[in-house]
Amino acid sequence: MDASNYRRVPVGVVAPRDAEDVAAALAVCAEAGVPVVPRGGGTSIAGQATGTGVVLDLTRHMNSLVSLDPAARTAVVQPGLVLDRLRDAARPHGLTFGPDPSTHSRCTLGGMIGNNACGAHSVAWGTTADNVAELAVTTYGGSAHRLGTGWEGAPDGLRELVSANLAVLRTGMAGGFSRRISGYGGLDALLPERGVQVARAFCGSEGTLGVVTEAVVRLVELPAAPALAVLGYADESAAAQAAAGLLGYGPLTVEGMAADLVGAAASGLPRGGAWLFAEMRDEGAARALIRASDAVGTLLLTDPAAQRALWRIREDAAGTATRMPDGTMAWPGWEDCAVPPARLGAYLPEFRALLAQHGLRGSPYGHFGEGCVHVRIDFDLVTAEGVARFRAFSYDLADLVVAHGGSLSGEHGDGQARAELLPRMYGPSVIDLFESCKRVWDPAGGMNPGILVRPARLDENLRFAVLPSLPFAGEVARCIGVAKCRSTSVGGPGVMCPSYRATGEERHSTRGRARLLHEMLAGEVLRDGWRSAEVAGALDLCLGCKGCRSDCPVGVDMAAYKAEFLHRHWAGRLRPLSHYALGGLPFWLRLIAALRLAGPLNLVSRFLRIPGLERARALPRVARTPFTRSWRRAARRSAGEAPLPALRPFPGAPPRTPRGSAPDPAPQTPAGLDFPAALDMAASGEDPAPPAFEERGSGGRPPGTAPHAATGPGGARGTVEGRVGDSRPQGAPAPAPATVVTVWPDTFTEYLAPEAGHAAVRVLRAAGLEPVVQTGRVCCGLTYISTGRLDTARRVLRRTLDAVGDPQGPVTVLEPSCAAALRTDLPALLPEDPRAPRLAAAVRTFAETLEEYAPDWQPPRLDRPVAGQTHCHQHAVLGDGPDRRLRERAGLTGGLSGGCCGLAGNFGFEPGHHEVSVACAEEQLLPSLRAAAPGTEVLADGFSCRTQIAQLAGGRARHLAEVLAEGLPEPEGLPEPEGPPEPGVHRM
C-alpha cells in the first residue's frame, strides 16, 4: 500500500545499495518474469507505488546527495534522497529545489521524478520535469541509459517512434498547460522544436518505463526575505476567479482554500470565506499585490515563524481534509485534477454541484494559481453500492475536467485511480502512442504493470475490501499513508515518529505499523491473527509516545492500537516479566510503602537488577515516605508548612539553598520508573492495582468546570484531605473563600517524587487556591494500558471512579502522562460510565490550574534560562501553552526540547530497547543539555523525562512546581522534619 485507496501485495522487497544492485535485480526479475515496482517514500496517492512483483525500496541505501555545485546551480542526487535533505544542503548557498510538494519532509527525488511532482511554488519554478537536467535510468532486464537533451542514451526505437508520430504529438497533445501531467504527458518534449528533451519526457512515467538510479537537478535562487500576503474573498469561487489575475505580479505561490477546510484556524486569517496564500519575493512586492487585489480582507506576514504557522495549515490539508465535520473519513481518488487557471472559477461550482448530485462531500483546496485542485471525498469504498457510486462519479468528473480543458492529474500521477479514464482525456491516437512508448522502453511489460498503459480498473484492488467489519479495522484504515511519520527532520515541538527516526525502517513508522495491523486483520499475508509475531515485533519498538495522535494529520493513535494488540496477543498466556513488573507498578510500590521496605530496597537495588528488565538501567530510588502519608502526618502535627530541602542543580547551575535549610546531603537521582527488587511471577493474574501511574494518554483540553467543594462528594469511598500550612503573613485578614483544588497523587509523585507534590501544594496555596489531596486507591491505569492489560485497567478505573465520586472542581495532576490518561483513556475505556467524562473534564495540569483559577497571581520572578524536555504526552494530548506562559511570567527564558526523551515510561526499562531509547534522547534533549549555559534550570514535568536526564546527562531536572516553590518566601513556625532525610528524598 501507499497513500492511496489501493493494495497490491508484492512477492518481496529489495533494498538495492547502488545502481549495480538495481541492474542485477532487474535482470533477475526479467529472467523470472516477475514485475518490478520502484518505490520512494510511498506517498503516491493513486496506487502507482504498490505492486504485485518485487518492490525496489530506494530509500534505505540509495539516498545520498552525491554533489552540489552552487556556481552551476545543480545537484546530483540518488533517487531515495528526501527532498528536505536536498533543500537543507542548498539553503546555505541561497538556493533551493523549486518543486515542493506538501510531503517535502519525506517524499524522495525519485518519486517526484516518477510523478512529475509540483508543489506550491510551481507557479514560479515549474514542475519537477522543468528542473531535471539528466537522468541515469536502468530498464527491465538491466540495461543502463543516460538521458539528457538529444537522442544519445535513449532506448532503441524511441527516435523512430517520435518521427512516425509528429502529427499526433503536435495536435493530439497540443493546447496543454503547465499542470497537464496525465499519462505520458511530457512526450511532446521529444519534438524537434522542443529540443528533444528525453530526460524531461521520462518524468511522470510512474515507474512504468525504468528505474531512476541518479539525477542531475537544477536549483533556483531562494528569496532572501519572502513575504506572505493572505487575501480573503467572499467565497471559494471568488478566490478562484481572482487567482489567475494575480499571476502577472510574479507570485511564488497562489494557494487557495475555503472555510470548510480551514475550520477554527480561520480565526487567524483575514475576513472572508475563502483565502489565497500568495507568497512574494519581498515585502514590497507583497504590498503591491495586496493593493492590486480585490480581496475583502488582507493580511501581510513578514515574520518567518508566522508564515510557517500558516503554511502548516496548507501542508496538513491532505490529512485534515480526510475528516468530515461529523467525524467520518474522506479518501483520495480525485486528489489533484487541474484545469487552466482562467477556468478554475467556473469549474469549482460545477464540481461542488457534481458532488452533491452523487451524494458526496469534499473540501477543495490547492494550487489555485495553476488551476490544480486537491480534494478528499467521503466515498464509500466498502459496499458494492458505494464502490459503484465511486466509479460513476469518477467518469462524470473526468468528463467535467476535460470539458474545461483540464488534466485528470495535475501533479500526483494517474496510477490506478485515473489511468482507466485517460481515453476520456486523450484521443485514440494518443493512447496508442502511449502504448507504443511503453513497448519501446519496456517490451516485456515488467515495469509496474497495470499503471498508465493497459491499466487495472479504478475499482479493483481497493484496500478496504479485505478488512473485516470491526471497529478496530476502522481505526487501522484511518491511516491513509500520508507518511508524515517517515519525516527524518529533527527539531521543533513535533514528536512523531521517534522509533522510525532511530531505525529508518518502515515497519517502525506509524504507517508501517498500521499497514501490518491491516494485513493482520486481512489474514491473507499474515495468517496468525492477533498472535502475529511480525506485528508484535513491529510494535515492540513503539514507545507509546502518542506523538502520532497529534502530529499525524489523521490522528492515528498507535499507542492505543498497541495496547489493544497486546491485550489480545497475550490473552490467556503467560506474559513477559516486564508486563508484571512495569504493568503492576502501582501495586508493587503500594506494597513496598505498606511494608516500609523503601530503605532496604534502595540499598539492594544498587547491586541487583530485576529479572526481565533492561540491565543497563539503574533503578530509581523509592521515597521513604509517600506523598499522601507525609501530607496526613504534617496535617496532624502542624498547621505550618514544612520547607523543601535544597535541590541539587543541574551541573553548571549555581547552588540554590532555600533560606533556613541545609543543602541535601546527597543528590537525588530521579529515574523513570521504579520497581520492587523482587518480582513474584505468581502475580501473573490481574493484580489489584492501586494509586496512579502516569504513563500514557491522549485527547484534548476539557472545558472549564465550577469551583470545587471543600470535601469529597458524598458517597465516594476516597476522600480529599485538608490543606497543610498557611503561607499568609501572621495577623493578615482571612481572604475570601478560595477555590478548592484537588491534587491527584499519581504513582510517580506518590512514591518516587513526593517533593514535586509538596512543591505544587505550596505554589497553589501561594496563588490563593485551597489545595486538598485526593486519597483512596485512585489510579489512572496507564501501566496496565501500556502493557495491554485492558481488563485490569478497566477494573482499576472503575474503582478509581468509585473512590473519587463526582468531582466538582479542578483535579490537578502533576504527571503529564497521568493527566493525559485520565483525560482520554479513561472515557475511552469506560464509554458507558457517565462518571468517566466528568472526571476527565475536571483534570488540569499544574500550569492549567494556575492559569484558569489564579489568573491574576504573579509567580516569583526567577530570571534564569531553562532547558529540558516537554513530555511527549503533554505535546500530544494536553498542550504546553499554559506552561510556556507560566514560565515566561516567572522569568524562565528559553524553550524545552520537543520530540521524545526516549525513556517513555516502561519502554526504556524493557529489554532490547536501550539503544533506541538513547538514540531518541540524542535527537534533541541531550544536545540541548550539553549546549546549556551555566546557571540553566533544567525542567521536566514528566518523571520519565527526569529519569532519562539523570541517567544519561548526569544531572537533576525538576518539575516546574519545584522551581516556582523555591522562589516563594519561607513561612515561619514550621515543624521539624522527622529525623534526618533519606538521601535523595525530599521531605516535608
Coordinates of C-alpha atoms in Angstrom, one line a residue, residues 521-862:
L521 CA -6.8 -8.2 10.1
A522 CA -7.0 -9.2 6.4
G523 CA -5.5 -12.6 7.2
E524 CA -4.0 -13.2 3.7
V525 CA -0.3 -12.4 4.2
L526 CA -0.2 -12.5 8.0
R527 CA -2.2 -15.6 9.0
D528 CA -1.7 -15.8 12.7
G529 CA -4.2 -13.1 13.6
W530 CA -3.6 -11.5 17.0
R531 CA -0.8 -13.9 17.7
S532 CA 1.2 -12.5 14.8
A533 CA 4.9 -12.4 15.6
E534 CA 5.5 -9.9 12.7
V535 CA 3.1 -7.4 14.2
A536 CA 4.4 -7.9 17.7
G537 CA 8.0 -7.3 16.5
A538 CA 7.0 -4.0 14.8
L539 CA 5.1 -2.8 17.8
D540 CA 7.8 -3.7 20.2
L541 CA 9.8 -0.6 19.4
C542 CA 6.7 1.7 19.6
L543 CA 7.5 4.0 22.5
G544 CA 3.8 4.7 23.2
C545 CA 4.7 8.4 23.0
K546 CA 1.3 9.2 21.3
G547 CA 3.1 11.7 19.1
C548 CA 1.1 10.3 16.2
R549 CA -2.2 11.2 17.9
S550 CA -1.4 14.9 17.4
D551 CA 1.3 15.0 14.7
C552 CA -0.4 12.6 12.3
P553 CA -2.8 14.7 10.1
V554 CA -5.5 12.0 10.5
G555 CA -4.9 11.4 14.2
V556 CA -3.7 7.8 14.2
D557 CA -3.1 6.7 17.8
M558 CA -0.6 3.8 17.6
A559 CA -0.2 3.7 21.4
A560 CA -3.8 2.8 21.7
Y561 CA -3.6 0.3 18.9
K562 CA -0.5 -1.3 20.6
A563 CA -2.4 -1.6 23.8
E564 CA -5.3 -3.4 22.0
F565 CA -2.9 -5.7 20.2
L566 CA -1.0 -6.6 23.4
H567 CA -4.3 -7.2 25.2
R568 CA -5.4 -9.8 22.6
H569 CA -1.9 -11.1 21.7
W570 CA -1.2 -12.2 25.3
A571 CA -4.8 -13.2 26.2
G572 CA -4.7 -16.5 28.2
R573 CA -0.9 -16.7 28.1
L574 CA 2.0 -16.0 30.4
R575 CA 3.2 -12.5 29.6
P576 CA 6.8 -11.2 29.6
L577 CA 8.2 -10.4 33.0
S578 CA 8.3 -6.7 32.3
H579 CA 4.5 -6.7 31.9
Y580 CA 4.1 -7.8 35.5
A581 CA 6.9 -5.6 36.9
L582 CA 6.1 -2.5 34.9
G583 CA 2.4 -3.1 34.3
G584 CA 1.9 -3.7 38.0
L585 CA 4.0 -0.8 39.2
P586 CA 1.3 0.8 41.3
F587 CA 0.7 -2.5 43.1
W588 CA 4.4 -3.1 43.8
L589 CA 5.0 0.5 45.1
R590 CA 2.0 0.4 47.3
L591 CA 3.2 -2.9 48.7
I592 CA 6.7 -1.5 49.3
A593 CA 5.2 1.5 51.1
A594 CA 2.9 -0.6 53.2
L595 CA 5.8 -2.8 54.4
R596 CA 8.1 0.1 54.9
L597 CA 10.7 -1.5 52.5
A598 CA 11.8 1.6 50.7
G599 CA 15.1 1.9 52.5
P600 CA 16.2 -1.8 52.1
L601 CA 15.0 -1.8 48.5
N602 CA 17.1 1.3 47.7
L603 CA 20.1 -0.3 49.2
V604 CA 19.7 -3.7 47.5
S605 CA 18.9 -2.1 44.1
R606 CA 22.4 -0.6 44.0
F607 CA 23.7 -4.1 43.4
L608 CA 20.9 -6.1 41.9
R609 CA 18.8 -5.8 38.8
I610 CA 15.2 -7.1 38.4
P611 CA 14.9 -10.1 36.0
G612 CA 13.1 -9.2 32.8
L613 CA 14.2 -5.5 32.8
E614 CA 17.0 -3.7 31.0
R615 CA 20.2 -4.4 32.9
A616 CA 21.8 -1.2 31.6
R617 CA 19.2 0.8 33.6
A618 CA 19.6 1.7 37.2
L619 CA 16.5 1.7 39.3
P620 CA 15.3 5.0 40.7
R621 CA 15.0 5.5 44.4
V622 CA 11.7 4.9 46.2
A623 CA 10.8 7.7 48.6
R624 CA 10.9 6.6 52.2
T625 CA 7.6 8.4 53.0
P626 CA 4.9 8.6 50.3
F627 CA 3.4 11.9 49.4
T628 CA 0.0 11.3 50.9
R629 CA 1.4 9.8 54.1
S630 CA 3.6 12.8 54.8
W631 CA 0.7 15.0 53.9
R632 CA -1.5 13.4 56.5
R633 CA 1.3 13.3 59.1
A634 CA 2.0 17.0 58.7
A635 CA -1.7 17.8 58.8
R636 CA -2.0 16.2 62.1
R637 CA 1.2 17.7 63.6
S638 CA 1.0 21.3 62.5
A639 CA -0.8 23.8 60.6
G640 CA 2.5 25.1 59.3
E641 CA 4.1 24.0 56.1
A642 CA 7.4 22.2 56.1
P643 CA 10.2 23.6 54.0
L644 CA 11.5 21.9 50.9
P645 CA 15.1 20.7 51.2
A646 CA 17.7 22.1 48.9
L647 CA 17.6 20.7 45.4
R648 CA 20.7 19.6 43.6
P649 CA 21.0 21.7 40.5
F650 CA 22.0 20.6 37.1
P651 CA 25.8 20.7 36.5
G652 CA 26.8 24.3 35.8
A653 CA 24.0 25.8 37.7
P654 CA 24.8 27.8 40.8
P655 CA 23.8 26.2 44.1
R656 CA 20.4 27.3 45.4
T657 CA 19.8 26.8 49.1
P658 CA 16.4 27.9 50.4
R659 CA 16.6 30.3 53.3
G660 CA 16.8 28.5 56.7
S661 CA 17.6 25.0 55.4
A662 CA 20.7 23.0 54.7
P663 CA 21.6 21.5 51.4
D664 CA 20.6 18.0 50.6
P665 CA 23.2 15.6 52.0
A666 CA 23.2 13.6 48.8
P667 CA 21.8 14.2 45.3
Q668 CA 18.5 12.7 44.2
T669 CA 18.7 10.5 41.2
P670 CA 15.2 10.6 39.7
A671 CA 14.9 7.9 37.1
G672 CA 11.9 7.0 35.1
L673 CA 10.1 4.1 36.7
D674 CA 10.9 2.2 39.8
F675 CA 10.1 -1.4 40.6
P676 CA 10.5 -3.7 43.6
A677 CA 13.6 -5.8 43.9
A678 CA 11.6 -9.0 44.0
L679 CA 9.1 -9.8 41.3
D680 CA 6.7 -12.6 42.1
M681 CA 5.8 -14.4 38.9
A682 CA 2.8 -15.9 40.6
A683 CA 1.3 -12.4 40.2
S684 CA 0.6 -13.3 36.5
G685 CA -3.1 -12.8 37.2
E686 CA -4.7 -9.4 37.1
D687 CA -3.4 -7.6 40.1
P688 CA -5.4 -5.3 42.4
A689 CA -3.7 -2.1 41.1
P690 CA -3.8 0.9 43.4
P691 CA -2.6 4.5 43.2
A692 CA -2.0 6.2 40.0
F693 CA 0.5 5.7 37.3
E694 CA 1.1 8.2 34.5
E695 CA 2.5 6.5 31.5
R696 CA 0.4 7.4 28.5
G697 CA -2.8 9.1 27.3
S698 CA -4.4 11.1 24.6
G699 CA -7.0 13.7 24.0
G700 CA -7.8 17.4 24.1
R701 CA -8.3 20.1 26.6
P702 CA -11.6 19.9 28.5
P703 CA -13.9 22.8 29.2
G704 CA -13.7 24.7 32.4
T705 CA -15.6 23.5 35.5
A706 CA -17.1 25.0 38.5
P707 CA -15.2 25.6 41.8
H708 CA -14.6 22.6 44.0
A709 CA -16.3 21.8 47.3
A710 CA -14.0 21.6 50.3
T711 CA -14.5 17.9 50.8
G712 CA -15.1 14.9 48.6
P713 CA -18.6 14.2 47.3
G714 CA -20.9 12.2 49.4
G715 CA -20.9 8.5 48.8
A716 CA -17.3 8.4 47.5
R717 CA -15.1 5.9 49.2
G718 CA -12.0 8.1 48.8
T719 CA -11.6 11.4 50.4
V720 CA -9.8 14.7 49.9
E721 CA -7.8 15.7 52.8
G722 CA -7.4 19.3 54.0
R723 CA -4.5 21.6 53.2
V724 CA -1.3 21.7 55.2
G725 CA 0.1 25.1 56.3
D726 CA -0.8 28.6 55.6
S727 CA 1.6 30.9 53.7
R728 CA -0.3 34.1 54.7
P729 CA 1.6 36.5 56.8
Q730 CA 0.8 36.3 60.5
G731 CA -2.1 38.5 61.5
A732 CA -3.3 39.1 58.0
P733 CA -7.0 39.2 57.5
A734 CA -8.5 36.0 56.2
P735 CA -9.2 36.2 52.4
A736 CA -12.4 35.3 50.7
P737 CA -13.0 31.5 50.4
A738 CA -10.6 30.1 47.9
T739 CA -11.2 27.7 45.0
V740 CA -10.5 24.2 46.2
V741 CA -8.1 22.3 44.1
T742 CA -7.8 18.5 44.4
V743 CA -4.2 17.4 44.0
W744 CA -4.0 14.0 42.4
P745 CA -1.4 11.6 44.0
D746 CA -0.2 9.9 40.8
T747 CA 2.2 7.0 41.3
F748 CA 5.3 8.9 40.4
T749 CA 4.5 11.8 42.8
E750 CA 3.2 9.5 45.5
Y751 CA 6.1 7.0 45.7
L752 CA 9.0 8.4 43.7
A753 CA 9.0 12.2 43.8
P754 CA 6.9 13.5 46.6
E755 CA 8.9 16.7 46.6
A756 CA 7.0 17.6 43.4
G757 CA 3.7 17.2 45.2
H758 CA 4.7 19.2 48.2
A759 CA 6.1 22.0 46.0
A760 CA 2.8 22.1 44.0
V761 CA 0.8 22.4 47.2
R762 CA 3.0 25.4 48.3
V763 CA 2.6 27.1 45.0
L764 CA -1.1 26.5 44.7
R765 CA -1.6 27.9 48.2
A766 CA 0.6 30.9 47.4
A767 CA -1.6 31.6 44.4
G768 CA -4.7 31.9 46.7
L769 CA -6.1 28.4 46.0
E770 CA -7.1 25.8 48.6
P771 CA -5.2 22.6 47.8
V772 CA -6.5 19.3 49.1
V773 CA -5.2 15.9 48.3
Q774 CA -7.2 13.0 46.9
T775 CA -6.8 9.9 48.9
G776 CA -8.1 6.4 48.5
R777 CA -6.9 3.8 45.9
V778 CA -7.0 6.0 42.8
C779 CA -5.1 5.2 39.7
C780 CA -5.2 6.3 36.0
G781 CA -4.4 2.7 34.9
L782 CA -1.8 3.6 32.4
T783 CA 0.8 0.9 33.4
Y784 CA -1.9 -1.6 32.6
I785 CA -2.9 0.1 29.4
S786 CA 0.6 0.5 28.1
T787 CA 1.3 -3.2 28.7
G788 CA -2.1 -4.3 27.1
R789 CA -3.8 -5.4 30.3
L790 CA -7.0 -3.7 29.4
D791 CA -9.4 -5.7 31.6
T792 CA -7.4 -4.8 34.6
A793 CA -7.2 -1.2 33.5
R794 CA -11.0 -1.1 33.4
R795 CA -11.4 -2.5 36.8
V796 CA -8.8 -0.1 38.3
L797 CA -10.5 2.8 36.6
R798 CA -14.0 1.8 37.9
R799 CA -12.5 1.5 41.4
T800 CA -11.0 5.0 40.9
L801 CA -14.3 6.4 39.9
D802 CA -15.9 4.8 43.0
A803 CA -13.2 6.5 45.2
V804 CA -13.4 9.9 43.5
G805 CA -17.1 10.2 43.0
D806 CA -18.2 13.2 41.1
P807 CA -15.6 16.0 41.2
Q808 CA -17.0 19.5 41.4
G809 CA -13.8 21.4 40.6
P810 CA -10.3 21.1 39.2
V811 CA -8.3 18.0 39.7
T812 CA -4.6 18.9 39.4
V813 CA -2.4 16.1 38.0
L814 CA 1.3 16.8 38.2
E815 CA 2.4 13.9 35.9
P816 CA 1.6 14.8 32.3
S817 CA 1.1 11.2 31.2
C818 CA -1.3 10.6 34.1
A819 CA -3.3 13.7 33.2
A820 CA -3.4 12.6 29.6
A821 CA -4.6 9.1 30.6
L822 CA -7.4 10.5 32.8
R823 CA -8.5 12.9 30.1
T824 CA -8.8 10.5 27.3
D825 CA -8.0 6.9 28.0
L826 CA -10.5 6.9 31.0
P827 CA -13.6 7.8 28.9
A828 CA -12.4 5.6 26.0
L829 CA -12.1 2.5 28.2
L830 CA -15.3 3.2 30.1
P831 CA -17.6 4.8 27.5
E832 CA -20.8 3.7 29.3
D833 CA -19.9 5.1 32.7
P834 CA -21.2 8.7 32.9
R835 CA -18.7 9.4 35.7
A836 CA -15.7 8.9 33.4
P837 CA -16.2 12.0 31.2
R838 CA -16.9 14.1 34.3
L839 CA -13.6 13.2 35.9
A840 CA -11.8 13.7 32.5
A841 CA -13.3 17.2 32.2
A842 CA -12.1 18.1 35.7
V843 CA -8.4 17.2 35.0
R844 CA -6.0 20.0 34.8
T845 CA -2.2 20.2 34.6
F846 CA -0.4 22.2 37.2
A847 CA 0.0 25.2 34.8
E848 CA -3.5 25.0 33.6
T849 CA -4.8 25.1 37.2
L850 CA -2.9 28.3 37.8
E851 CA -3.9 29.9 34.5
E852 CA -7.6 29.2 34.9
Y853 CA -8.1 29.5 38.6
A854 CA -5.5 32.1 39.6
P855 CA -5.2 34.2 36.5
D856 CA -4.0 37.3 38.4
W857 CA -1.4 35.6 40.5
Q858 CA 2.1 36.7 39.8
P859 CA 4.6 33.9 40.2
P860 CA 8.0 34.6 41.8
R861 CA 10.5 36.2 39.4
L862 CA 13.3 33.7 38.9

